Coordinates of C-alpha atoms in Angstrom, one line a residue:
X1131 CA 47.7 -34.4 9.0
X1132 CA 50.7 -32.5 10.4
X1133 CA 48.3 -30.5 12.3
X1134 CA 46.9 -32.7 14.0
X1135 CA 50.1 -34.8 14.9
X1136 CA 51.1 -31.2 16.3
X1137 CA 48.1 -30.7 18.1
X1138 CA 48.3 -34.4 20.1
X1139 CA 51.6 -33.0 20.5
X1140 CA 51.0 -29.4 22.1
X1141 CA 48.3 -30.8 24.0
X1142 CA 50.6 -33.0 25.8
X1143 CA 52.7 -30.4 26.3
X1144 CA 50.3 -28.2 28.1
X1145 CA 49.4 -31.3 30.2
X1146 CA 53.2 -31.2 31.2
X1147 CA 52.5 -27.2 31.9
X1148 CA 49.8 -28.0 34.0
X1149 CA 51.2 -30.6 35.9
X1150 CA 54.3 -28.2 36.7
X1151 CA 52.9 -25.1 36.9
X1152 CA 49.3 -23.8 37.9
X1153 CA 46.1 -24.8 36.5
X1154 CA 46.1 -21.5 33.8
X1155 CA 47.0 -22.7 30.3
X1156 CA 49.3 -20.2 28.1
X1157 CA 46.4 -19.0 25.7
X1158 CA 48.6 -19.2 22.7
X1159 CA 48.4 -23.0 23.1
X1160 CA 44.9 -23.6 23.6
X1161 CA 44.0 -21.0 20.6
X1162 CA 46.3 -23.3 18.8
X1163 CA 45.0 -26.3 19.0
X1164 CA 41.4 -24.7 19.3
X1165 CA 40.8 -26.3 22.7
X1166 CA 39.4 -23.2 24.1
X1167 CA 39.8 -22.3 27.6
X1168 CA 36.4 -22.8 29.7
X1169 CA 36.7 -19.4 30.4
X1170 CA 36.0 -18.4 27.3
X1171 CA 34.7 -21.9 25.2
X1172 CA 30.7 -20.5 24.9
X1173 CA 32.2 -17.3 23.3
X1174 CA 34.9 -18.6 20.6
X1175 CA 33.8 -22.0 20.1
X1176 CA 30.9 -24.1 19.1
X1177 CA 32.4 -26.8 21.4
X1178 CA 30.4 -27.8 24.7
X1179 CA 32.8 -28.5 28.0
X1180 CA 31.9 -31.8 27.7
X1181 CA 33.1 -32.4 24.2
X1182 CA 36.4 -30.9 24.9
X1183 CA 37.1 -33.0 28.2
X1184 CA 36.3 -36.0 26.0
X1185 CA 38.2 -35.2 22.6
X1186 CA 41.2 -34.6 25.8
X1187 CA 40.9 -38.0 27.5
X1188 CA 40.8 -39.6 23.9
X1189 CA 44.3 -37.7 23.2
X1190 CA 45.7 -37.5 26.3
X1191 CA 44.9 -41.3 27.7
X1192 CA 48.1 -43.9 27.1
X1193 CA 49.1 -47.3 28.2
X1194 CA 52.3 -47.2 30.7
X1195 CA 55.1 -48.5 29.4
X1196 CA 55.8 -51.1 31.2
X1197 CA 52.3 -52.7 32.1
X1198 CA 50.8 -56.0 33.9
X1199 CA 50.8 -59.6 32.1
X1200 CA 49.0 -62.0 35.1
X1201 CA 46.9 -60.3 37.7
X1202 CA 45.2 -61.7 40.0
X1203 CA 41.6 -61.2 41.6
X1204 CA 39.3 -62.6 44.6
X1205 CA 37.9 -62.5 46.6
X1206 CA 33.9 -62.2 46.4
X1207 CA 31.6 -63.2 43.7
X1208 CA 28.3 -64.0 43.1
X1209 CA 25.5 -63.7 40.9
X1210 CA 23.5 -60.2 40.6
X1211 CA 19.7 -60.0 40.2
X1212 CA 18.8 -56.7 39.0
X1213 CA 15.5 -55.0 39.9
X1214 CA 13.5 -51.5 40.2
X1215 CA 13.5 -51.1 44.0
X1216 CA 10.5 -49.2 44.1
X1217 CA 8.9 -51.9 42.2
X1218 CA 9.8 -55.0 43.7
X1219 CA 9.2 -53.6 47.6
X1220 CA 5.7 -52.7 45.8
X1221 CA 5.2 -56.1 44.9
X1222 CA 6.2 -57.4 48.6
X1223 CA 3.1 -55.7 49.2
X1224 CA 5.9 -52.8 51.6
X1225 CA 4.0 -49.4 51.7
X1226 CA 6.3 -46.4 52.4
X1227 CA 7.2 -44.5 55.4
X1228 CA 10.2 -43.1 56.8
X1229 CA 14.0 -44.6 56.3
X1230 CA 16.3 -45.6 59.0
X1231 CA 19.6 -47.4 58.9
X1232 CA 19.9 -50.6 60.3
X1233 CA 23.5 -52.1 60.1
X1234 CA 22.1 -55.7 59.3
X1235 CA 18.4 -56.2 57.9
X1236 CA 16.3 -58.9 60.2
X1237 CA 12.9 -58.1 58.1
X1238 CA 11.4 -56.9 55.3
X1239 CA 10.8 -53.8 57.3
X1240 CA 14.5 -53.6 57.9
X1241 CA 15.1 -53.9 54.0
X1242 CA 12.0 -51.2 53.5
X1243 CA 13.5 -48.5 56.2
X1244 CA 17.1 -49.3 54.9
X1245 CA 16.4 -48.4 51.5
X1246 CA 14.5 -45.2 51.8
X1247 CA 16.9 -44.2 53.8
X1248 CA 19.4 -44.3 51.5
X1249 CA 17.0 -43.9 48.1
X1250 CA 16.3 -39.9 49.8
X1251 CA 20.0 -39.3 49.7
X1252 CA 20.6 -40.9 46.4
X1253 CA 23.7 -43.0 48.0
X1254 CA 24.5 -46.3 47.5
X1255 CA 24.6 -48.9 50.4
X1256 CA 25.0 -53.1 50.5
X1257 CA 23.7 -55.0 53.7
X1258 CA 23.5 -58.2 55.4
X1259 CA 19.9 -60.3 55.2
X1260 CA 20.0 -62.2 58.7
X1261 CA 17.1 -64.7 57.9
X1262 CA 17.9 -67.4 55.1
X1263 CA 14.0 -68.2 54.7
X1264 CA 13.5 -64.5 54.6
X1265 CA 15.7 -64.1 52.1
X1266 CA 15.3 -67.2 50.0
X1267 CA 11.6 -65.3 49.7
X1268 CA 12.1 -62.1 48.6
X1269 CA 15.3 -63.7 46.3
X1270 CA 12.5 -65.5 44.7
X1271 CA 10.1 -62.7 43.7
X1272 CA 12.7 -60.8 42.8
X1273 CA 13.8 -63.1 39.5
X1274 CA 10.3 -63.5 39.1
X1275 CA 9.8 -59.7 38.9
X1276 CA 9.0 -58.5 35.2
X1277 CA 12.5 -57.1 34.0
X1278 CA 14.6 -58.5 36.5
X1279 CA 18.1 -59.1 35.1
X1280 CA 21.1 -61.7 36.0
X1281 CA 24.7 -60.2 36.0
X1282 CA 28.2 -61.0 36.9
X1283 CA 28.2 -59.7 40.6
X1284 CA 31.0 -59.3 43.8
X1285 CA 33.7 -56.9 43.6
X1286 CA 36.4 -59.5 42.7
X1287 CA 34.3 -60.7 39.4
X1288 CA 33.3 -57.8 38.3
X1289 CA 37.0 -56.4 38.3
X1290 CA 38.0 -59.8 36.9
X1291 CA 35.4 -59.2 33.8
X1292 CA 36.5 -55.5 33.2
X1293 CA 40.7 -56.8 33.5
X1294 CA 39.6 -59.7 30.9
X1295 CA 38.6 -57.0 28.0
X1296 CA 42.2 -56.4 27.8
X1297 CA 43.4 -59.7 25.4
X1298 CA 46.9 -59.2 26.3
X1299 CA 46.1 -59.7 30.1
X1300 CA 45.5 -63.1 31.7
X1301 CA 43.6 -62.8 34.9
X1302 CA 43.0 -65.4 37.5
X1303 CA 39.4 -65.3 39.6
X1304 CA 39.1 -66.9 42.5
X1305 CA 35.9 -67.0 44.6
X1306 CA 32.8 -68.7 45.0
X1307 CA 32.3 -69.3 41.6
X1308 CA 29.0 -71.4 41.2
X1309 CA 27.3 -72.8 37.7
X1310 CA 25.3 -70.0 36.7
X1311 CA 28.3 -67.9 37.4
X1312 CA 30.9 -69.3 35.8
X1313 CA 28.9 -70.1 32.8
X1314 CA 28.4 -65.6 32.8
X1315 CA 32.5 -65.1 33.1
X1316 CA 34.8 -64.2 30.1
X1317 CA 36.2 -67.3 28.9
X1318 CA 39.5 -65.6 29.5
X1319 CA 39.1 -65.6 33.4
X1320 CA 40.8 -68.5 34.6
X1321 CA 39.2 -70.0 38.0
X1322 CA 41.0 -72.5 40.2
X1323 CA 38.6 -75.9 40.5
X1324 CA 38.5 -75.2 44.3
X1325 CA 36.8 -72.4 43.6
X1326 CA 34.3 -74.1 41.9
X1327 CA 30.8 -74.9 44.1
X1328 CA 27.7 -76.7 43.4
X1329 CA 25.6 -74.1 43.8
X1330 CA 25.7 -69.7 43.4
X1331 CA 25.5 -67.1 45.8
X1332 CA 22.9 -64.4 44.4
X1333 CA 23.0 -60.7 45.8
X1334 CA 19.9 -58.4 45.0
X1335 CA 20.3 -55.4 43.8
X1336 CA 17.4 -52.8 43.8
X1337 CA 18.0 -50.1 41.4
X1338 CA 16.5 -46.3 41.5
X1339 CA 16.6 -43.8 38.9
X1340 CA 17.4 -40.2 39.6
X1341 CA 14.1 -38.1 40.5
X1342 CA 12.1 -41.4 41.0
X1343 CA 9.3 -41.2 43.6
X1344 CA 7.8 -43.5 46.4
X1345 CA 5.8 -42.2 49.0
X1346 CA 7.4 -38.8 50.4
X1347 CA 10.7 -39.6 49.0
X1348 CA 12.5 -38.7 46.0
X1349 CA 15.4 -39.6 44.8
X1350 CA 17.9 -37.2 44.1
X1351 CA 20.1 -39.0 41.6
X1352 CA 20.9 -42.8 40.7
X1353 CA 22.2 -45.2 42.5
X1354 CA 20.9 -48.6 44.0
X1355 CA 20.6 -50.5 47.5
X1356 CA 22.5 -54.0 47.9
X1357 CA 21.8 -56.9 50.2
X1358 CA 22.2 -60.5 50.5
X1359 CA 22.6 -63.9 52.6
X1360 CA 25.5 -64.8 51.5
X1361 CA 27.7 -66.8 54.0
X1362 CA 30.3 -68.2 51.4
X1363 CA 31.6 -64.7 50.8
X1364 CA 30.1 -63.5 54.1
X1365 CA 32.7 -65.8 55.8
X1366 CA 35.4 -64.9 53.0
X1367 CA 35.7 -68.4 52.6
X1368 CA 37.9 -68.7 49.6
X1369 CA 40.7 -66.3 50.9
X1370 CA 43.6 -69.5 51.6
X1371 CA 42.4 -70.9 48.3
X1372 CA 43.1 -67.6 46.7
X1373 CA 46.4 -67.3 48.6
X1374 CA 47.9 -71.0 47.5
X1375 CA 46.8 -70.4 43.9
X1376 CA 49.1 -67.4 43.4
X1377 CA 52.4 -69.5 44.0
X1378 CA 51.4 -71.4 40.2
X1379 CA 49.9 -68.4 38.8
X1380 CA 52.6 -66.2 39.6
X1381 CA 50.8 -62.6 38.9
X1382 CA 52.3 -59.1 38.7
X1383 CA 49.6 -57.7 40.7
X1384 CA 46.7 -59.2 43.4
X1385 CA 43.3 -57.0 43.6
X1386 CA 41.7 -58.2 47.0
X1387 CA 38.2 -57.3 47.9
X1388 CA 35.0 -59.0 49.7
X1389 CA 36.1 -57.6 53.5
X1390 CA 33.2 -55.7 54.0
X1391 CA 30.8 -58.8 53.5
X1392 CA 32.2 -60.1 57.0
X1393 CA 31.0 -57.5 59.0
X1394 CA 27.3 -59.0 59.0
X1395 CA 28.7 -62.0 60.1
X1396 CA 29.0 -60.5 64.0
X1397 CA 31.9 -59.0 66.0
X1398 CA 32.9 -62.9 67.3
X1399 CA 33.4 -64.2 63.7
X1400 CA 34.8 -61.1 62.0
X1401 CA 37.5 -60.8 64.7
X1402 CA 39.0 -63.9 64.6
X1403 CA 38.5 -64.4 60.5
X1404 CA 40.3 -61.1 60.1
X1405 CA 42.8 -62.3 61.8
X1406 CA 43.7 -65.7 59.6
X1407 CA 42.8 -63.1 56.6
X1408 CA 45.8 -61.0 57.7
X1409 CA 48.3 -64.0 58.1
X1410 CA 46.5 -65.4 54.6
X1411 CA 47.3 -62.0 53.3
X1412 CA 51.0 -61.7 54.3
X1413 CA 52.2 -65.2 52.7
X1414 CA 51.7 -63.2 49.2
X1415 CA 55.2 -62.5 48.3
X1416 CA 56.3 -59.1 49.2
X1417 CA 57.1 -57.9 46.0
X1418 CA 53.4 -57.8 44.4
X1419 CA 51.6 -55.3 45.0
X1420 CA 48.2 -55.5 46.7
X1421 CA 45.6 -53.4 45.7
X1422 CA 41.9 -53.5 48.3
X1423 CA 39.1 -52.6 46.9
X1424 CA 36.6 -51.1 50.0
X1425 CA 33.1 -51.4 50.0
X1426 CA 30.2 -50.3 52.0
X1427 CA 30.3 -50.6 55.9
X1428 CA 28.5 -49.7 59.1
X1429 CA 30.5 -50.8 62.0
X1430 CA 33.4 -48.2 63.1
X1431 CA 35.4 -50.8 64.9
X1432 CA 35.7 -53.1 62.3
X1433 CA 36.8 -50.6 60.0
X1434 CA 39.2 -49.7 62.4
X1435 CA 40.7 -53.1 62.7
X1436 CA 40.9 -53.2 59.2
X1437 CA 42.7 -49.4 59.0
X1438 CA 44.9 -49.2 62.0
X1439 CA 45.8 -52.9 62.9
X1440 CA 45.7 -55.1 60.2
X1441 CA 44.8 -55.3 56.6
X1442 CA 45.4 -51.4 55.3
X1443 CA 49.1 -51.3 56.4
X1444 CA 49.9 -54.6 54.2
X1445 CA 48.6 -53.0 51.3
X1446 CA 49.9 -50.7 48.5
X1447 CA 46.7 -49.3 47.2
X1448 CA 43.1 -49.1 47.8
X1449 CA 39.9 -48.0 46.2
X1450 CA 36.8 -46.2 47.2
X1451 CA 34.1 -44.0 46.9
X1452 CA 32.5 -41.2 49.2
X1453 CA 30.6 -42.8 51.5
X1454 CA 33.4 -44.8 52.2
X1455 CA 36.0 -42.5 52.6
X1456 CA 33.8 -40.6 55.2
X1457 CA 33.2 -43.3 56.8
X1458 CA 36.4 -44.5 57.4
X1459 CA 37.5 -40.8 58.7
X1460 CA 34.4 -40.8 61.0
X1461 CA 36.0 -44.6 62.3
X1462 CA 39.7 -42.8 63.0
X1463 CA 38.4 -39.6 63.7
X1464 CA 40.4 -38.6 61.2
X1465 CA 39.8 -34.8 59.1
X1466 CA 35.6 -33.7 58.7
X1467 CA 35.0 -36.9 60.9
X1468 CA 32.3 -34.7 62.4
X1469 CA 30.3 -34.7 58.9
X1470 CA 27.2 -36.8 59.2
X1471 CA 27.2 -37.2 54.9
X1472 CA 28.4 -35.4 52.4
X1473 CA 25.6 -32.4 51.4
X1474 CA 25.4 -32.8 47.7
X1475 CA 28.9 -33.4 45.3
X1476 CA 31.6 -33.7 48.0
X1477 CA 34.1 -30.7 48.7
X1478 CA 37.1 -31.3 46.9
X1479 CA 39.2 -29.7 49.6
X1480 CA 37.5 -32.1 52.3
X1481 CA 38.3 -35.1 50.5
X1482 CA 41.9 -34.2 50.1
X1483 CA 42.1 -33.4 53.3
X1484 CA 40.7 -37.3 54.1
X1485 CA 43.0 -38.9 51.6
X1486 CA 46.1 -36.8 52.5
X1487 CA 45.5 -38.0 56.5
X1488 CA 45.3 -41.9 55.3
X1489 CA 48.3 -41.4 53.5
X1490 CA 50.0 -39.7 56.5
X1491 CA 48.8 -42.2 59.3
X1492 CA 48.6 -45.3 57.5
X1493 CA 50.5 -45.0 54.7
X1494 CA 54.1 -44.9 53.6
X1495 CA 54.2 -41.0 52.8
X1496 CA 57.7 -40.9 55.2
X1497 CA 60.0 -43.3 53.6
X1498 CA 60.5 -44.2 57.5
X1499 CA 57.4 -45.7 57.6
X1500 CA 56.9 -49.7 58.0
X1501 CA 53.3 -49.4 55.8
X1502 CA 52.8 -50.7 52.3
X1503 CA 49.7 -47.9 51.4
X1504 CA 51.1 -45.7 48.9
X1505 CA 48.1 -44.9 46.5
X1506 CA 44.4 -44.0 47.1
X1507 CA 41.8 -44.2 44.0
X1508 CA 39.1 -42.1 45.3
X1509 CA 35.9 -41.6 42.9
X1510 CA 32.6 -40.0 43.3
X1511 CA 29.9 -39.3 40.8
X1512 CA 30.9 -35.9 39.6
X1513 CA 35.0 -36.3 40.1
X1514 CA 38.0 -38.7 40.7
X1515 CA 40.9 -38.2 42.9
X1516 CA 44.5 -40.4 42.5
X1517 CA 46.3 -39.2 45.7
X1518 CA 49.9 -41.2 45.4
X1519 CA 53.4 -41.0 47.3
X1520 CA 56.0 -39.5 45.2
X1521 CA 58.0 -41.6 43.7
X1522 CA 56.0 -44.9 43.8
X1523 CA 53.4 -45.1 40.8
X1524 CA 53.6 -43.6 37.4
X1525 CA 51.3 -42.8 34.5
X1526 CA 48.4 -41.5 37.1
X1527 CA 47.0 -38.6 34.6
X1528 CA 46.5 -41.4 32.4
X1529 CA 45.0 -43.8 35.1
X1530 CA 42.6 -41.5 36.5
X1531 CA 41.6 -40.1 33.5
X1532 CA 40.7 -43.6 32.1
X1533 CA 38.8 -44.3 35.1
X1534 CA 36.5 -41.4 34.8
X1535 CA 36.0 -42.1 30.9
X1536 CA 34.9 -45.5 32.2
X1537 CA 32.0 -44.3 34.4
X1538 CA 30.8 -41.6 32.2
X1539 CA 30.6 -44.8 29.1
X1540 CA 29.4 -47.8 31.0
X1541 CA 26.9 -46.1 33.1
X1542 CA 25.2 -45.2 30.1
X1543 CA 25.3 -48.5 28.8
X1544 CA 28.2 -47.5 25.9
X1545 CA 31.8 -48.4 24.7
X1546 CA 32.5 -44.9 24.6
X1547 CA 31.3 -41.8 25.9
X1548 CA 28.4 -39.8 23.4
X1549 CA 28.9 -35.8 24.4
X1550 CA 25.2 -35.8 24.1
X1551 CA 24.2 -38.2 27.0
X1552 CA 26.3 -36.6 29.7
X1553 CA 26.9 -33.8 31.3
X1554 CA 30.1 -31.8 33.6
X1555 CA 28.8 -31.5 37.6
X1556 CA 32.5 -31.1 38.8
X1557 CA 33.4 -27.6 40.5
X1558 CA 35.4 -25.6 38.1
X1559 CA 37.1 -24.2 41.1
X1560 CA 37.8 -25.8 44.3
X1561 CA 40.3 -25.6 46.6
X1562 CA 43.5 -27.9 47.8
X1563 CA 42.0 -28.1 51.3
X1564 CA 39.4 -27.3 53.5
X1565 CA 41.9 -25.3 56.1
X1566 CA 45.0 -23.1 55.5
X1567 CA 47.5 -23.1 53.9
X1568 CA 45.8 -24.3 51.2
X1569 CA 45.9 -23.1 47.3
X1570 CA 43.0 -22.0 44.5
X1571 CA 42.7 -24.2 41.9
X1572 CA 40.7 -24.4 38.5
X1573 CA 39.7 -27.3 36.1
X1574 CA 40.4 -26.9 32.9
X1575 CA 38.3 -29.2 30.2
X1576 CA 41.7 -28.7 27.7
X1577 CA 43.8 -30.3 30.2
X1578 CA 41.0 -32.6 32.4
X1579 CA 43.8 -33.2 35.3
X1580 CA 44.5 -30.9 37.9
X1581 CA 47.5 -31.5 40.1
X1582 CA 48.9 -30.5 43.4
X1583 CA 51.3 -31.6 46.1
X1584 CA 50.9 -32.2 50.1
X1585 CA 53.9 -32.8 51.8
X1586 CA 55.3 -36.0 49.5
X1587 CA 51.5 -36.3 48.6
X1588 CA 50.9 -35.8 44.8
X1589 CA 46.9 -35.2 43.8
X1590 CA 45.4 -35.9 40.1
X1591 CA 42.2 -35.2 40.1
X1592 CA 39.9 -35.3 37.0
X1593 CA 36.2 -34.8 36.1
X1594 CA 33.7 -37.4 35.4
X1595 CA 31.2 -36.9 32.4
X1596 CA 27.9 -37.8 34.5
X1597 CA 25.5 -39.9 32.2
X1598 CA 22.0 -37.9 32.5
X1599 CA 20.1 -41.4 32.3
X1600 CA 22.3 -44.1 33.8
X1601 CA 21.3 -47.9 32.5
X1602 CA 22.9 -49.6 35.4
X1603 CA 24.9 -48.4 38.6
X1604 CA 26.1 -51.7 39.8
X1605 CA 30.1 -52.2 39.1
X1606 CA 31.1 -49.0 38.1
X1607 CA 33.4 -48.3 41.0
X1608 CA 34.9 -51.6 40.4
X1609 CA 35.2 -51.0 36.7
X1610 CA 36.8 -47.4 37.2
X1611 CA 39.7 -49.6 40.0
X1612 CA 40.5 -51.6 37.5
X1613 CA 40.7 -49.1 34.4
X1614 CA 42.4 -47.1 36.7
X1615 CA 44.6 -50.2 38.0
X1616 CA 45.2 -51.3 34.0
X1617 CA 46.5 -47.7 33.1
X1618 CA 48.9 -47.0 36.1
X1619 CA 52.8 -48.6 36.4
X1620 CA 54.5 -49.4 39.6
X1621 CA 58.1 -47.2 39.4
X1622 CA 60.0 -48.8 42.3
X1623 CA 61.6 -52.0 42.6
X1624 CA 62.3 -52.0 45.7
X1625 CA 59.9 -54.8 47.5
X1626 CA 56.7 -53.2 49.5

């Protein structure tokens, strides 16, 4: 028993070596505690990488001390219906072809070239259905399709479902919250009766499995396409409602997402709505933190508008994934804006180069700065990245290490992560950025976080397990936010 009090302890103690010193662990310790080095884990250990990265998270993962009691969520929601792309465009009576983008879908032949054309690169996307009837059509096959499935959807419920598996946390949902809906939420969600409607708001969500084929195109890993006609949260209608509940609720934290559904709503409406979101946005008191949670988007100048002029400034922390990130660079013309899409598992120097410029230009990295941003939770299939301000947020091993363990167990459908149905796809080496100066650094499975500095940037960056056979795609970004969210502590007290 003493042992292995001693190893929880040593480990922790390289953790602290790593986070100080380089990414090369003192091989006394890791002989020790028989955590091999990867170097070396084929040859002196039975142990696979991925069992040692997991038997690490499970040692190395803690609560903060001081953590959140009321948080507060909104504001998109809806219900989910969950279907094999492939097989419900087949039953549309679609035949293949070749993709193209289209930045809102007028036609089934819209939703057919939209979704090949992001099936071949394996990336997830979510769109805007113009036509109601349309819609309403395809809506209905698709429940009718054998297998379909009905889930909690929208960013804002799904975070609100993953916040409400932790008893000790009360968590307040505000959206368009329908029958079906609220009948799905954990009975631990509380959601204000003027966020109640008479009837849902369903998204459909067509699902593709890695290496699945239609036509001439294969998919080259999992993911799923996202669309809708959805003018409740297309219109962010709830936002005042979620704004004038928080006065009675009084929560530690507000998680805001649902932007992105405005911008199928056309420049006209978007431009004015973001405008009263802003204003809705700044009544919240000034010191709880905000965290936005980003989502797929097409149009550069309303990204813009939401980055330079209006909602990314009042923030302190937001969340995204790859596409998103590059898109938002390619908005600003910010670092690698000239990249048309990431070629395979993105560059890890690339991306820090991205986060560090958000940080810089629209962030609070100078304490001279008037922005709120002070903490990115980046996260792509094969790796996470936590790029903070020093001195603001604590505990961010621990966060983004809980947000990978997340996606590796609940894309396969588990509590917990089984060594057996996952696999490592980070880079074992990598570097801090994609120009000079920049410095060599390794992963090490003993130790899963690798840390370096930018200016009064800090990085933590972590592997994901990859489940070989995902169950289901949908929410994992928005569950790893909110583990990530759950596990991480605010250190000032000085207002945002």
């Amino acid at each position: 028993m003493w042992r292995k009090a001693s190893a929880a302890a040593l480990l922790a103690l390289a953790v602290g070596y790593f986070y100080h010193g380089g990414p090369e662990l003192p091989e006394q310790i890791l002989q020790y505690i028989n955590l091999p080095n990867f170097q070396t884990s084929s040859q002196n250990s039975g142990n696979s990488l991925e069992q040692v990265i997991s038997a690490a998270w499970e040692t190395l993962i803690t609560l903060p001390t001081r953590q959140w009691s009321r948080v507060a969520v909104g504001v998109n929601a809806c219900v989910d219906v969950v279907v094999s792309g492939v097989g419900l465009l087949q039953a549309l009576a679609v035949d293949p072809g070749t993709g193209l983008d289209h930045e809102v879908l007028h036609s089934k032949e819209d939703l057919r070239e939209a979704f090949i054309h992001f099936m071949e690169r394996g990336a997830a996307a979510e769109r805007f259905f113009s036509d109601s009837e349309a819609f309403q059509r395809i809506a209905r096959a698709a429940a009718e399709y054998p297998g379909a499935k009905l889930y909690v959807g929208g960013n804002a419920a799904l975070i609100g479902q993953k916040l409400a598996t932790y008893p000790d946390l009360m968590v307040l949902l505000c959206g368009p919250v329908g029958p079906k809906l609220h009948e799905m939420l954990d009975e631990q969600i509380v959601v204000p009766p003027e966020s109640m409607q008479e009837t849902d708001e369903y998204h459909l969500i067509l699902e593709y499995k890695a290496g699945e084929q239609w036509g001439s195109t294969q998919a080259p890993q999992a993911n799923r396409f996202i669309f809708s006609h959805d003018l409740s949260n297309g219109e962010m209608s709830s936002l005042e409602t979620f704004v004038a509940s928080l006065d009675e609720f009084e929560p530690d934290l507000v998680i805001l997402s649902g932007l992105h559904m405005m911008e199928g709503q056309g420049r006209e409406l978007w431009e004015e709505r973001l405008k009263e979101a802003v204003l809705a946005i700044s009544d919240i008191r000034k010191d709880i933190p905000i965290h936005l949670e980003l989502a797929s988007m097409t149009d550069k100048d309303y990204m813009n508008s939401i980055m330079q002029e209006q909602v990314m400034p009042i923030v302190s922390s937001i969340g995204l994934n790859e596409q998103e990130l590059l898109f938002l660079s390619q908005a600003g013309e910010g670092p690698h804006s000239d990249l048309d899409s990431w070629k395979g598992i993105p560059d890890v120097g690339q991306v820090s180069d991205i986060l560090f410029w958000i940080l810089e230009q629209h962030g609070r990295s100078e304490p001279s700065s008037e922005a709120d941003l002070t903490r990115i939770h980046f996260h792509t299939l094969a790796y996470h990245i936590l790029a903070t301000v020093d001195g603001y947020w604590g505990n961010q091993a621990a966060a983004v290490m809980a947000g990978a363990r997340v996606a590796s167990s609940q894309a396969c459908g588990l509590q917990s992560v089984d060594v057996g149905k996952v696999e490592l796809k980070a880079p074992l080496e990598f570097y801090s950025s994609h120009t000079e100066p920049r410095e060599k650094l390794s992963l090490n499975p003993a130790a899963p976080v690798t840390v370096w500095r930018r200016g009064n940037v800090v990085f933590h960056m972590t592997a994901v397990l990859v489940c070989k056979q995902p169950l289901r795609t949908v929410g994992l970004g928005d569950a790893i936010s909110a583990e990530g969210l759950v596990y991480s502590e605010l250190k000032t007290q000085q207002p945002f």
